[in-house]
Amino acid sequence: MMVNISTIKTSSDGAWQGDNPLNYTFPLLIIQTTLVLFVSRTLAFLLKPLRQPKVIAEILGGILLGPSAIGRNKYFLHTIFPSWSTPILESVASIGLLFFLFLVGLELDLQTFRRSGKQAFSIAVAGIFLPFLLAGGVTFLLQKAIHFDHKVGYLQHLLFIGVSLSITAFPVLARILAELKLLTTHVGETAMAAAAFNDVAAWVLLALAVALAGGGHQSNPLTSISVLFSGVAFVALMMILVRPMMNWVARQCSRENEALDEACICITLAGVMLSGFITDLIGIHSIFGAFVFGLTIPKGGEFASRVIKRIEDFVSTLLLPLYFASSGLKTDVAKLHGMEEWGLLVLVISTACAGKILGTFVVAMMSMIPLRESLALGVLMNTKGLVELIVLNIGKEKKVLNDEIFTILVLMALFTTFVTTPTILAIYKPSRAVKSSRRLSRPPPLTDLQEELPILACIHGIGNVPSLTNFIESIRAKNSKLNLYIMQLVEHTDRSSSILMIQRNRKNGFPFINRFQRGSTHDEITTAFQAYGQEGQVTMHHLKAVSAISTMHEDICHVAEEKGVAMIILPFHKRWQGEDEEAMVNMGQGWREVNQRVLQSAPCAVALLVDRESDKRKSKLGAENNAVALKVCIIFIGGRYDRKALELGSRMAEQPAIRLAVVRFTSNKEAKYEGTSNSSSISINKSELETELDEVAVNEFKSKWQGSVEYIEKDTSNIIEEVLTIGKSKEYGLVIVGKGQQLLGSTTMVENIKVPSPEHAELGSIGDLLTSSGKGIMSSVLIIQDDTTLEETARAMGSVIDDTISEIELSV
């Protein structure tokens, strides 16, 4: 049905006036946007276990809403996506596309070209040349098999099909590499650099294709040449004049001057739209102008990240899915009827994969890249996605591609991108993955005072620094130096700012750098730890981990294993401020899960620090006088974790500014060994062996620190009340406990410790008791776990068993 679009109104007078809101542009646009977001987000959730990029869900969502699936219902299609609404939907989507391509240009660091050099350039050239060569034969077959408009020549078809087969989607590739933790490996960096070359070449070829297509007007060679020269002049003008101007704007942008900051952002957004208008005026698509303008933004400072944070959520979350929806409405799988056209789809997919993978693989092998890495590069460079859809939509808009070939190429883009992640996981697993097995060399003991003790301390932000500095100072023994690695944990998301941050922070295949980037956070953290470096007792190493919450523990455990650290210090996901228990900052469930995963897979001891006085207590332990600045209590019940707490106490006992107390809970039940002369069988309870090891550890500690450490023994019958009393009193600034999960195997402890529905089960019984809400705990708490002592415990148990056997044999 033909509709005069000029008669369509923006908004209705409401249902009470007899108007149907779906017959008006703005209410209909709201419904369309909501539906698109719901479908794409649902698909993204379903595809998340397959580790697929979000763009796959958005493309599939558009196709599902189109005539290929739900849109086959004519009533739905004419009601929700009527033909008269298409220009409005595409106009809004084009705004999102314009700014997204600006973000793509902003992500693309031209310095990558210099860093990667000839290797990436040769890989990119091979990844373009061979698919384009094969596209010549594919185009010929498609022209013979599928009816094309005779006004469109072979060269125009070849350019669009060749670009679609040879293109690599830079934004999609970046997110796949980040998801697989390959973005900063040699493979990832080479792939990103080659994709950057590929992107630039693709945009040039696309500009050439658009110039030759003519957009429905009769095009001649002179017009096409004029368009191309105008495009080259535009790029030159942007790089020579606009780029220095944007450098000046970036320098003027300041957090302190909010009005100036707003002006800089406004200038940038206006520049995006003006650049798009100029390229559209020239005869090249407007998105090319936005992409080039993104290249002019300086990548080194904070300005780029600030611009991205201002616009990317609105663009990527709301507007961009509309573009995929409009593409899906044009994709009709039903157009492929008959074995011939489905065979052409298989041919196009095979040609795209063979050309891209084979061309990249051969050149990578010639560049002396190992076999697996070369194959992985070929698969990664075959990633398609958003950029592919842009090319195809422009081709369809210019009437170069008809419905059948458009559908074939869209399905090809979907397939090649979908198989990238599982194929890479099958052929090239990153060596950085944390294995369940422990490292062969055990971490150094905390009591080792002869060498520099390596410790990894993790922080979420500046709020964790006061409690961390106090704790580090408390374990800095006089005759021992600390090798301290301070790692700032930054959550990586699909945001462009995360990709930009990872690209800047390249080191040894991991998203780490030796120093924090300059900025307010860097200055505050550096100042906080500066005193240690000046005293020469602590060697500082600043690291940053940018990773997804779900895999953050891999980064932490990898560094701990690589550096051979003795202990990992983690901040608790909650932080209390002062005596008001309600004044609590919760970092979120995600950070709690990070701690849980580190506790499960750490290759060394883990200390989880619960801070209850971060805003009040200052680091006073370095004072020259010997006044007591901190009173510390170690709660000892028994087990390997509590014995590790005693090791830590040995380092603290050397500090004159610390008054250390050990409160030991003992049971009145006597351990018994059973044996008979008529049988070689011996029954020895695990708790009895643990008790033997506990006695040895406590006796050694008491003999070493006799007189300087307060030692208190209490009965286990009132353990809950006693522990709560210690935590509630203001006598101790820090309470140290073992994780205590071993208590669950002891009947004595099960009888005496009854903690229904633990709030923090990962901390063990006592740790949960001291960190749960509503208990009135005033002290900071440190919970220690060390599973690397299992072998040592087993050896000790074997020794105890041997001694017991000897005693029984003697008695017999």
PDB file of C-alpha atoms in Angstrom, residues 253-501:
ATOM      1  CA  CYS A 253      40.044  19.955  27.964  1.00  0.00           C
ATOM      2  CA  SER A 254      40.205  19.895  31.748  1.00  0.00           C
ATOM      3  CA  ARG A 255      38.313  18.172  34.534  1.00  0.00           C
ATOM      4  CA  GLU A 256      38.746  21.209  36.756  1.00  0.00           C
ATOM      5  CA  ASN A 257      37.034  23.556  34.290  1.00  0.00           C
ATOM      6  CA  GLU A 258      33.659  21.945  33.619  1.00  0.00           C
ATOM      7  CA  ALA A 259      32.483  24.630  31.175  1.00  0.00           C
ATOM      8  CA  LEU A 260      35.623  24.244  29.057  1.00  0.00           C
ATOM      9  CA  ASP A 261      35.290  20.480  29.157  1.00  0.00           C
ATOM     10  CA  GLU A 262      31.707  20.700  27.841  1.00  0.00           C
ATOM     11  CA  ALA A 263      32.832  23.060  25.076  1.00  0.00           C
ATOM     12  CA  CYS A 264      35.550  20.633  23.948  1.00  0.00           C
ATOM     13  CA  ILE A 265      33.095  17.727  23.815  1.00  0.00           C
ATOM     14  CA  CYS A 266      30.579  19.875  21.906  1.00  0.00           C
ATOM     15  CA  ILE A 267      33.223  20.872  19.338  1.00  0.00           C
ATOM     16  CA  THR A 268      34.125  17.207  18.841  1.00  0.00           C
ATOM     17  CA  LEU A 269      30.534  16.049  18.328  1.00  0.00           C
ATOM     18  CA  ALA A 270      29.886  18.886  15.889  1.00  0.00           C
ATOM     19  CA  GLY A 271      33.067  17.926  14.042  1.00  0.00           C
ATOM     20  CA  VAL A 272      31.778  14.379  13.576  1.00  0.00           C
ATOM     21  CA  MET A 273      28.548  15.535  11.940  1.00  0.00           C
ATOM     22  CA  LEU A 274      30.231  18.215   9.843  1.00  0.00           C
ATOM     23  CA  SER A 275      32.800  15.713   8.544  1.00  0.00           C
ATOM     24  CA  GLY A 276      29.989  13.323   7.636  1.00  0.00           C
ATOM     25  CA  PHE A 277      28.165  16.071   5.773  1.00  0.00           C
ATOM     26  CA  ILE A 278      31.279  17.023   3.769  1.00  0.00           C
ATOM     27  CA  THR A 279      31.943  13.455   2.575  1.00  0.00           C
ATOM     28  CA  ASP A 280      28.268  13.051   1.667  1.00  0.00           C
ATOM     29  CA  LEU A 281      28.560  16.316  -0.281  1.00  0.00           C
ATOM     30  CA  ILE A 282      31.601  14.953  -2.107  1.00  0.00           C
ATOM     31  CA  GLY A 283      29.720  11.797  -3.072  1.00  0.00           C
ATOM     32  CA  ILE A 284      31.270   9.395  -0.542  1.00  0.00           C
ATOM     33  CA  HIS A 285      29.158   7.976   2.262  1.00  0.00           C
ATOM     34  CA  SER A 286      28.976  10.193   5.360  1.00  0.00           C
ATOM     35  CA  ILE A 287      30.356   7.468   7.642  1.00  0.00           C
ATOM     36  CA  PHE A 288      33.728   7.809   5.869  1.00  0.00           C
ATOM     37  CA  GLY A 289      33.994  11.389   7.114  1.00  0.00           C
ATOM     38  CA  ALA A 290      33.162  10.388  10.681  1.00  0.00           C
ATOM     39  CA  PHE A 291      35.785   7.611  10.536  1.00  0.00           C
ATOM     40  CA  VAL A 292      38.510   9.967   9.307  1.00  0.00           C
ATOM     41  CA  PHE A 293      37.583  12.563  11.941  1.00  0.00           C
ATOM     42  CA  GLY A 294      38.010   9.844  14.601  1.00  0.00           C
ATOM     43  CA  LEU A 295      41.572   9.307  13.357  1.00  0.00           C
ATOM     44  CA  THR A 296      42.387  12.962  14.063  1.00  0.00           C
ATOM     45  CA  ILE A 297      41.623  12.682  17.800  1.00  0.00           C
ATOM     46  CA  PRO A 298      44.839  12.273  19.874  1.00  0.00           C
ATOM     47  CA  LYS A 299      45.039   8.850  21.518  1.00  0.00           C
ATOM     48  CA  GLY A 300      47.644   9.535  24.196  1.00  0.00           C
ATOM     49  CA  GLY A 301      45.794  11.558  26.840  1.00  0.00           C
ATOM     50  CA  GLU A 302      42.506  11.331  28.702  1.00  0.00           C
ATOM     51  CA  PHE A 303      40.505  13.294  26.134  1.00  0.00           C
ATOM     52  CA  ALA A 304      39.816  10.284  23.883  1.00  0.00           C
ATOM     53  CA  SER A 305      38.608   8.166  26.809  1.00  0.00           C
ATOM     54  CA  ARG A 306      36.408  11.011  28.040  1.00  0.00           C
ATOM     55  CA  VAL A 307      34.759  11.450  24.631  1.00  0.00           C
ATOM     56  CA  ILE A 308      34.168   7.707  24.353  1.00  0.00           C
ATOM     57  CA  LYS A 309      32.563   7.502  27.793  1.00  0.00           C
ATOM     58  CA  ARG A 310      30.224  10.370  26.929  1.00  0.00           C
ATOM     59  CA  ILE A 311      28.725   8.830  23.793  1.00  0.00           C
ATOM     60  CA  GLU A 312      29.457   5.113  23.460  1.00  0.00           C
ATOM     61  CA  ASP A 313      26.708   3.749  25.726  1.00  0.00           C
ATOM     62  CA  PHE A 314      23.992   5.720  23.968  1.00  0.00           C
ATOM     63  CA  VAL A 315      25.364   4.911  20.522  1.00  0.00           C
ATOM     64  CA  SER A 316      26.347   1.255  20.972  1.00  0.00           C
ATOM     65  CA  THR A 317      23.469   0.216  23.224  1.00  0.00           C
ATOM     66  CA  LEU A 318      20.550   2.146  21.784  1.00  0.00           C
ATOM     67  CA  LEU A 319      21.165   3.435  18.262  1.00  0.00           C
ATOM     68  CA  LEU A 320      23.474   0.843  16.700  1.00  0.00           C
ATOM     69  CA  PRO A 321      21.112  -2.148  17.188  1.00  0.00           C
ATOM     70  CA  LEU A 322      18.589  -0.178  15.122  1.00  0.00           C
ATOM     71  CA  TYR A 323      21.032  -0.296  12.229  1.00  0.00           C
ATOM     72  CA  PHE A 324      21.197  -4.081  12.454  1.00  0.00           C
ATOM     73  CA  ALA A 325      17.411  -4.216  12.633  1.00  0.00           C
ATOM     74  CA  SER A 326      17.109  -2.166   9.455  1.00  0.00           C
ATOM     75  CA  SER A 327      19.644  -4.510   7.821  1.00  0.00           C
ATOM     76  CA  GLY A 328      17.689  -7.537   9.016  1.00  0.00           C
ATOM     77  CA  LEU A 329      14.495  -6.151   7.519  1.00  0.00           C
ATOM     78  CA  LYS A 330      16.247  -6.204   4.145  1.00  0.00           C
ATOM     79  CA  THR A 331      17.528  -9.776   4.600  1.00  0.00           C
ATOM     80  CA  ASP A 332      15.148 -12.458   3.448  1.00  0.00           C
ATOM     81  CA  VAL A 333      16.503 -16.001   3.600  1.00  0.00           C
ATOM     82  CA  ALA A 334      13.395 -17.156   1.699  1.00  0.00           C
ATOM     83  CA  LYS A 335      14.841 -15.430  -1.358  1.00  0.00           C
ATOM     84  CA  LEU A 336      17.322 -18.303  -1.556  1.00  0.00           C
ATOM     85  CA  HIS A 337      15.047 -20.888  -3.131  1.00  0.00           C
ATOM     86  CA  GLY A 338      16.509 -23.877  -4.840  1.00  0.00           C
ATOM     87  CA  MET A 339      19.723 -25.848  -4.455  1.00  0.00           C
ATOM     88  CA  GLU A 340      21.531 -23.585  -6.910  1.00  0.00           C
ATOM     89  CA  GLU A 341      21.333 -20.478  -4.711  1.00  0.00           C
ATOM     90  CA  TRP A 342      22.126 -22.400  -1.526  1.00  0.00           C
ATOM     91  CA  GLY A 343      25.091 -23.874  -3.372  1.00  0.00           C
ATOM     92  CA  LEU A 344      26.177 -20.331  -4.220  1.00  0.00           C
ATOM     93  CA  LEU A 345      26.017 -19.490  -0.491  1.00  0.00           C
ATOM     94  CA  VAL A 346      28.351 -22.412   0.289  1.00  0.00           C
ATOM     95  CA  LEU A 347      30.639 -21.296  -2.540  1.00  0.00           C
ATOM     96  CA  VAL A 348      30.814 -17.708  -1.276  1.00  0.00           C
ATOM     97  CA  ILE A 349      31.509 -18.822   2.309  1.00  0.00           C
ATOM     98  CA  SER A 350      34.197 -21.269   1.154  1.00  0.00           C
ATOM     99  CA  THR A 351      35.810 -18.658  -1.079  1.00  0.00           C
ATOM    100  CA  ALA A 352      35.807 -16.026   1.680  1.00  0.00           C
ATOM    101  CA  CYS A 353      37.344 -18.399   4.223  1.00  0.00           C
ATOM    102  CA  ALA A 354      39.869 -19.933   1.817  1.00  0.00           C
ATOM    103  CA  GLY A 355      41.056 -16.608   0.420  1.00  0.00           C
ATOM    104  CA  LYS A 356      41.416 -14.848   3.741  1.00  0.00           C
ATOM    105  CA  ILE A 357      42.842 -17.733   5.780  1.00  0.00           C
ATOM    106  CA  LEU A 358      45.129 -19.109   3.082  1.00  0.00           C
ATOM    107  CA  GLY A 359      46.504 -15.710   2.042  1.00  0.00           C
ATOM    108  CA  THR A 360      47.230 -14.697   5.633  1.00  0.00           C
ATOM    109  CA  PHE A 361      48.625 -18.121   6.576  1.00  0.00           C
ATOM    110  CA  VAL A 362      51.135 -18.298   3.719  1.00  0.00           C
ATOM    111  CA  VAL A 363      52.533 -14.807   4.281  1.00  0.00           C
ATOM    112  CA  ALA A 364      52.669 -15.330   8.063  1.00  0.00           C
ATOM    113  CA  MET A 365      54.670 -18.538   7.569  1.00  0.00           C
ATOM    114  CA  MET A 366      57.010 -16.687   5.213  1.00  0.00           C
ATOM    115  CA  SER A 367      57.464 -14.099   7.982  1.00  0.00           C
ATOM    116  CA  MET A 368      58.758 -16.882  10.278  1.00  0.00           C
ATOM    117  CA  ILE A 369      55.647 -16.912  12.478  1.00  0.00           C
ATOM    118  CA  PRO A 370      55.043 -20.393  14.007  1.00  0.00           C
ATOM    119  CA  LEU A 371      52.505 -22.704  12.392  1.00  0.00           C
ATOM    120  CA  ARG A 372      49.738 -22.453  14.998  1.00  0.00           C
ATOM    121  CA  GLU A 373      50.071 -18.682  15.267  1.00  0.00           C
ATOM    122  CA  SER A 374      49.971 -18.319  11.481  1.00  0.00           C
ATOM    123  CA  LEU A 375      46.803 -20.395  11.268  1.00  0.00           C
ATOM    124  CA  ALA A 376      45.270 -18.436  14.142  1.00  0.00           C
ATOM    125  CA  LEU A 377      46.077 -15.173  12.348  1.00  0.00           C
ATOM    126  CA  GLY A 378      44.292 -16.418   9.240  1.00  0.00           C
ATOM    127  CA  VAL A 379      41.149 -17.307  11.203  1.00  0.00           C
ATOM    128  CA  LEU A 380      41.187 -14.007  13.092  1.00  0.00           C
ATOM    129  CA  MET A 381      41.602 -11.962   9.919  1.00  0.00           C
ATOM    130  CA  ASN A 382      38.518 -13.699   8.517  1.00  0.00           C
ATOM    131  CA  THR A 383      36.333 -11.917  11.096  1.00  0.00           C
ATOM    132  CA  LYS A 384      33.505  -9.964   9.553  1.00  0.00           C
ATOM    133  CA  GLY A 385      30.580  -8.135  11.141  1.00  0.00           C
ATOM    134  CA  LEU A 386      29.519  -4.516  11.307  1.00  0.00           C
ATOM    135  CA  VAL A 387      31.814  -3.139   8.609  1.00  0.00           C
ATOM    136  CA  GLU A 388      30.703  -5.913   6.280  1.00  0.00           C
ATOM    137  CA  LEU A 389      27.054  -4.949   6.832  1.00  0.00           C
ATOM    138  CA  ILE A 390      27.859  -1.315   6.124  1.00  0.00           C
ATOM    139  CA  VAL A 391      29.408  -2.258   2.795  1.00  0.00           C
ATOM    140  CA  LEU A 392      26.472  -4.476   1.876  1.00  0.00           C
ATOM    141  CA  ASN A 393      23.870  -1.894   2.865  1.00  0.00           C
ATOM    142  CA  ILE A 394      25.597   0.763   0.787  1.00  0.00           C
ATOM    143  CA  GLY A 395      25.739  -1.669  -2.130  1.00  0.00           C
ATOM    144  CA  LYS A 396      22.026  -2.362  -1.790  1.00  0.00           C
ATOM    145  CA  GLU A 397      21.257   1.343  -1.395  1.00  0.00           C
ATOM    146  CA  LYS A 398      23.197   2.074  -4.597  1.00  0.00           C
ATOM    147  CA  LYS A 399      21.282  -0.800  -6.298  1.00  0.00           C
ATOM    148  CA  VAL A 400      24.513  -2.658  -7.054  1.00  0.00           C
ATOM    149  CA  LEU A 401      23.451  -5.694  -4.974  1.00  0.00           C
ATOM    150  CA  ASN A 402      20.030  -7.253  -5.338  1.00  0.00           C
ATOM    151  CA  ASP A 403      18.078  -9.105  -2.643  1.00  0.00           C
ATOM    152  CA  GLU A 404      19.558 -12.546  -3.325  1.00  0.00           C
ATOM    153  CA  ILE A 405      23.222 -11.572  -3.328  1.00  0.00           C
ATOM    154  CA  PHE A 406      22.634  -9.251  -0.354  1.00  0.00           C
ATOM    155  CA  THR A 407      21.214 -12.159   1.664  1.00  0.00           C
ATOM    156  CA  ILE A 408      24.045 -14.492   0.610  1.00  0.00           C
ATOM    157  CA  LEU A 409      26.728 -12.003   1.689  1.00  0.00           C
ATOM    158  CA  VAL A 410      24.985 -11.221   5.017  1.00  0.00           C
ATOM    159  CA  LEU A 411      24.817 -14.936   5.870  1.00  0.00           C
ATOM    160  CA  MET A 412      28.471 -15.293   4.859  1.00  0.00           C
ATOM    161  CA  ALA A 413      29.435 -12.482   7.260  1.00  0.00           C
ATOM    162  CA  LEU A 414      27.450 -14.123  10.068  1.00  0.00           C
ATOM    163  CA  PHE A 415      28.994 -17.555   9.533  1.00  0.00           C
ATOM    164  CA  THR A 416      32.620 -16.404   9.298  1.00  0.00           C
ATOM    165  CA  THR A 417      32.328 -14.300  12.453  1.00  0.00           C
ATOM    166  CA  PHE A 418      30.439 -16.977  14.393  1.00  0.00           C
ATOM    167  CA  VAL A 419      33.081 -19.660  13.797  1.00  0.00           C
ATOM    168  CA  THR A 420      36.045 -17.419  14.681  1.00  0.00           C
ATOM    169  CA  THR A 421      35.964 -17.889  18.464  1.00  0.00           C
ATOM    170  CA  PRO A 422      35.408 -21.692  18.587  1.00  0.00           C
ATOM    171  CA  THR A 423      38.004 -22.231  15.857  1.00  0.00           C
ATOM    172  CA  ILE A 424      40.623 -20.168  17.697  1.00  0.00           C
ATOM    173  CA  LEU A 425      39.904 -22.014  20.932  1.00  0.00           C
ATOM    174  CA  ALA A 426      40.414 -25.311  19.080  1.00  0.00           C
ATOM    175  CA  ILE A 427      43.663 -24.491  17.282  1.00  0.00           C
ATOM    176  CA  TYR A 428      45.359 -21.888  19.461  1.00  0.00           C
ATOM    177  CA  LYS A 429      44.761 -21.915  23.186  1.00  0.00           C
ATOM    178  CA  PRO A 430      46.536 -19.069  24.961  1.00  0.00           C
ATOM    179  CA  SER A 431      49.447 -20.364  27.027  1.00  0.00           C
ATOM    180  CA  ARG A 432      48.523 -17.902  29.728  1.00  0.00           C
ATOM    181  CA  ALA A 433      45.496 -19.916  30.853  1.00  0.00           C
ATOM    182  CA  VAL A 434      45.731 -20.840  34.518  1.00  0.00           C
ATOM    183  CA  LYS A 435      45.903 -24.582  35.008  1.00  0.00           C
ATOM    184  CA  SER A 436      44.459 -26.401  37.950  1.00  0.00           C
ATOM    185  CA  SER A 437      47.797 -27.967  38.776  1.00  0.00           C
ATOM    186  CA  ARG A 438      50.097 -26.061  41.108  1.00  0.00           C
ATOM    187  CA  ARG A 439      53.476 -24.834  40.009  1.00  0.00           C
ATOM    188  CA  LEU A 440      56.411 -27.127  40.609  1.00  0.00           C
ATOM    189  CA  SER A 441      58.400 -24.719  42.792  1.00  0.00           C
ATOM    190  CA  ARG A 442      56.769 -23.806  46.090  1.00  0.00           C
ATOM    191  CA  PRO A 443      56.465 -20.127  46.988  1.00  0.00           C
ATOM    192  CA  PRO A 444      58.917 -18.835  49.601  1.00  0.00           C
ATOM    193  CA  PRO A 445      57.759 -18.973  53.245  1.00  0.00           C
ATOM    194  CA  LEU A 446      56.708 -15.743  54.933  1.00  0.00           C
ATOM    195  CA  THR A 447      59.309 -16.344  57.656  1.00  0.00           C
ATOM    196  CA  ASP A 448      62.194 -16.135  55.176  1.00  0.00           C
ATOM    197  CA  LEU A 449      64.067 -12.995  56.252  1.00  0.00           C
ATOM    198  CA  GLN A 450      67.158 -13.474  54.094  1.00  0.00           C
ATOM    199  CA  GLU A 451      65.781 -12.692  50.623  1.00  0.00           C
ATOM    200  CA  GLU A 452      63.453 -10.078  49.176  1.00  0.00           C
ATOM    201  CA  LEU A 453      59.991 -11.414  49.878  1.00  0.00           C
ATOM    202  CA  PRO A 454      57.767 -11.036  46.768  1.00  0.00           C
ATOM    203  CA  ILE A 455      54.149 -10.031  47.519  1.00  0.00           C
ATOM    204  CA  LEU A 456      51.329  -9.188  45.113  1.00  0.00           C
ATOM    205  CA  ALA A 457      48.821  -6.623  46.439  1.00  0.00           C
ATOM    206  CA  CYS A 458      45.646  -5.993  44.438  1.00  0.00           C
ATOM    207  CA  ILE A 459      43.571  -2.817  44.643  1.00  0.00           C
ATOM    208  CA  HIS A 460      40.325  -1.657  43.031  1.00  0.00           C
ATOM    209  CA  GLY A 461      41.070   2.022  43.490  1.00  0.00           C
ATOM    210  CA  ILE A 462      42.394   4.705  45.790  1.00  0.00           C
ATOM    211  CA  GLY A 463      39.974   3.658  48.562  1.00  0.00           C
ATOM    212  CA  ASN A 464      41.967   0.457  49.184  1.00  0.00           C
ATOM    213  CA  VAL A 465      45.291   2.251  49.633  1.00  0.00           C
ATOM    214  CA  PRO A 466      45.187   3.317  53.362  1.00  0.00           C
ATOM    215  CA  SER A 467      44.470  -0.154  54.722  1.00  0.00           C
ATOM    216  CA  LEU A 468      46.954  -1.731  52.314  1.00  0.00           C
ATOM    217  CA  THR A 469      49.785   0.637  53.251  1.00  0.00           C
ATOM    218  CA  ASN A 470      49.180  -0.070  56.948  1.00  0.00           C
ATOM    219  CA  PHE A 471      49.275  -3.799  56.409  1.00  0.00           C
ATOM    220  CA  ILE A 472      52.361  -3.736  54.179  1.00  0.00           C
ATOM    221  CA  GLU A 473      54.175  -1.607  56.734  1.00  0.00           C
ATOM    222  CA  SER A 474      53.232  -4.032  59.508  1.00  0.00           C
ATOM    223  CA  ILE A 475      54.879  -7.029  57.786  1.00  0.00           C
ATOM    224  CA  ARG A 476      58.011  -5.177  56.680  1.00  0.00           C
ATOM    225  CA  ALA A 477      60.576  -6.811  58.925  1.00  0.00           C
ATOM    226  CA  LYS A 478      63.774  -4.966  59.843  1.00  0.00           C
ATOM    227  CA  ASN A 479      66.220  -7.352  58.219  1.00  0.00           C
ATOM    228  CA  SER A 480      64.160  -8.238  55.187  1.00  0.00           C
ATOM    229  CA  LYS A 481      63.143  -6.365  52.070  1.00  0.00           C
ATOM    230  CA  LEU A 482      59.808  -6.635  50.290  1.00  0.00           C
ATOM    231  CA  ASN A 483      59.447  -6.977  46.549  1.00  0.00           C
ATOM    232  CA  LEU A 484      55.963  -5.482  46.264  1.00  0.00           C
ATOM    233  CA  TYR A 485      53.809  -5.702  43.136  1.00  0.00           C
ATOM    234  CA  ILE A 486      50.866  -3.281  43.309  1.00  0.00           C
ATOM    235  CA  MET A 487      48.245  -4.347  40.759  1.00  0.00           C
ATOM    236  CA  GLN A 488      45.297  -2.083  39.994  1.00  0.00           C
ATOM    237  CA  LEU A 489      42.311  -4.146  38.826  1.00  0.00           C
ATOM    238  CA  VAL A 490      40.211  -2.536  36.086  1.00  0.00           C
ATOM    239  CA  GLU A 491      37.104  -4.203  34.700  1.00  0.00           C
ATOM    240  CA  HIS A 492      37.100  -4.685  30.948  1.00  0.00           C
ATOM    241  CA  THR A 493      33.766  -4.493  29.153  1.00  0.00           C
ATOM    242  CA  ASP A 494      32.637  -4.215  25.528  1.00  0.00           C
ATOM    243  CA  ARG A 495      33.083  -0.471  25.847  1.00  0.00           C
ATOM    244  CA  SER A 496      35.438   1.159  23.383  1.00  0.00           C
ATOM    245  CA  SER A 497      37.260   2.819  26.274  1.00  0.00           C
ATOM    246  CA  SER A 498      38.230  -0.634  27.599  1.00  0.00           C
ATOM    247  CA  ILE A 499      39.664  -1.652  24.233  1.00  0.00           C
ATOM    248  CA  LEU A 500      41.568   1.630  24.036  1.00  0.00           C
ATOM    249  CA  MET A 501      42.982   1.073  27.529  1.00  0.00           C
TER     250      MET A 501
END
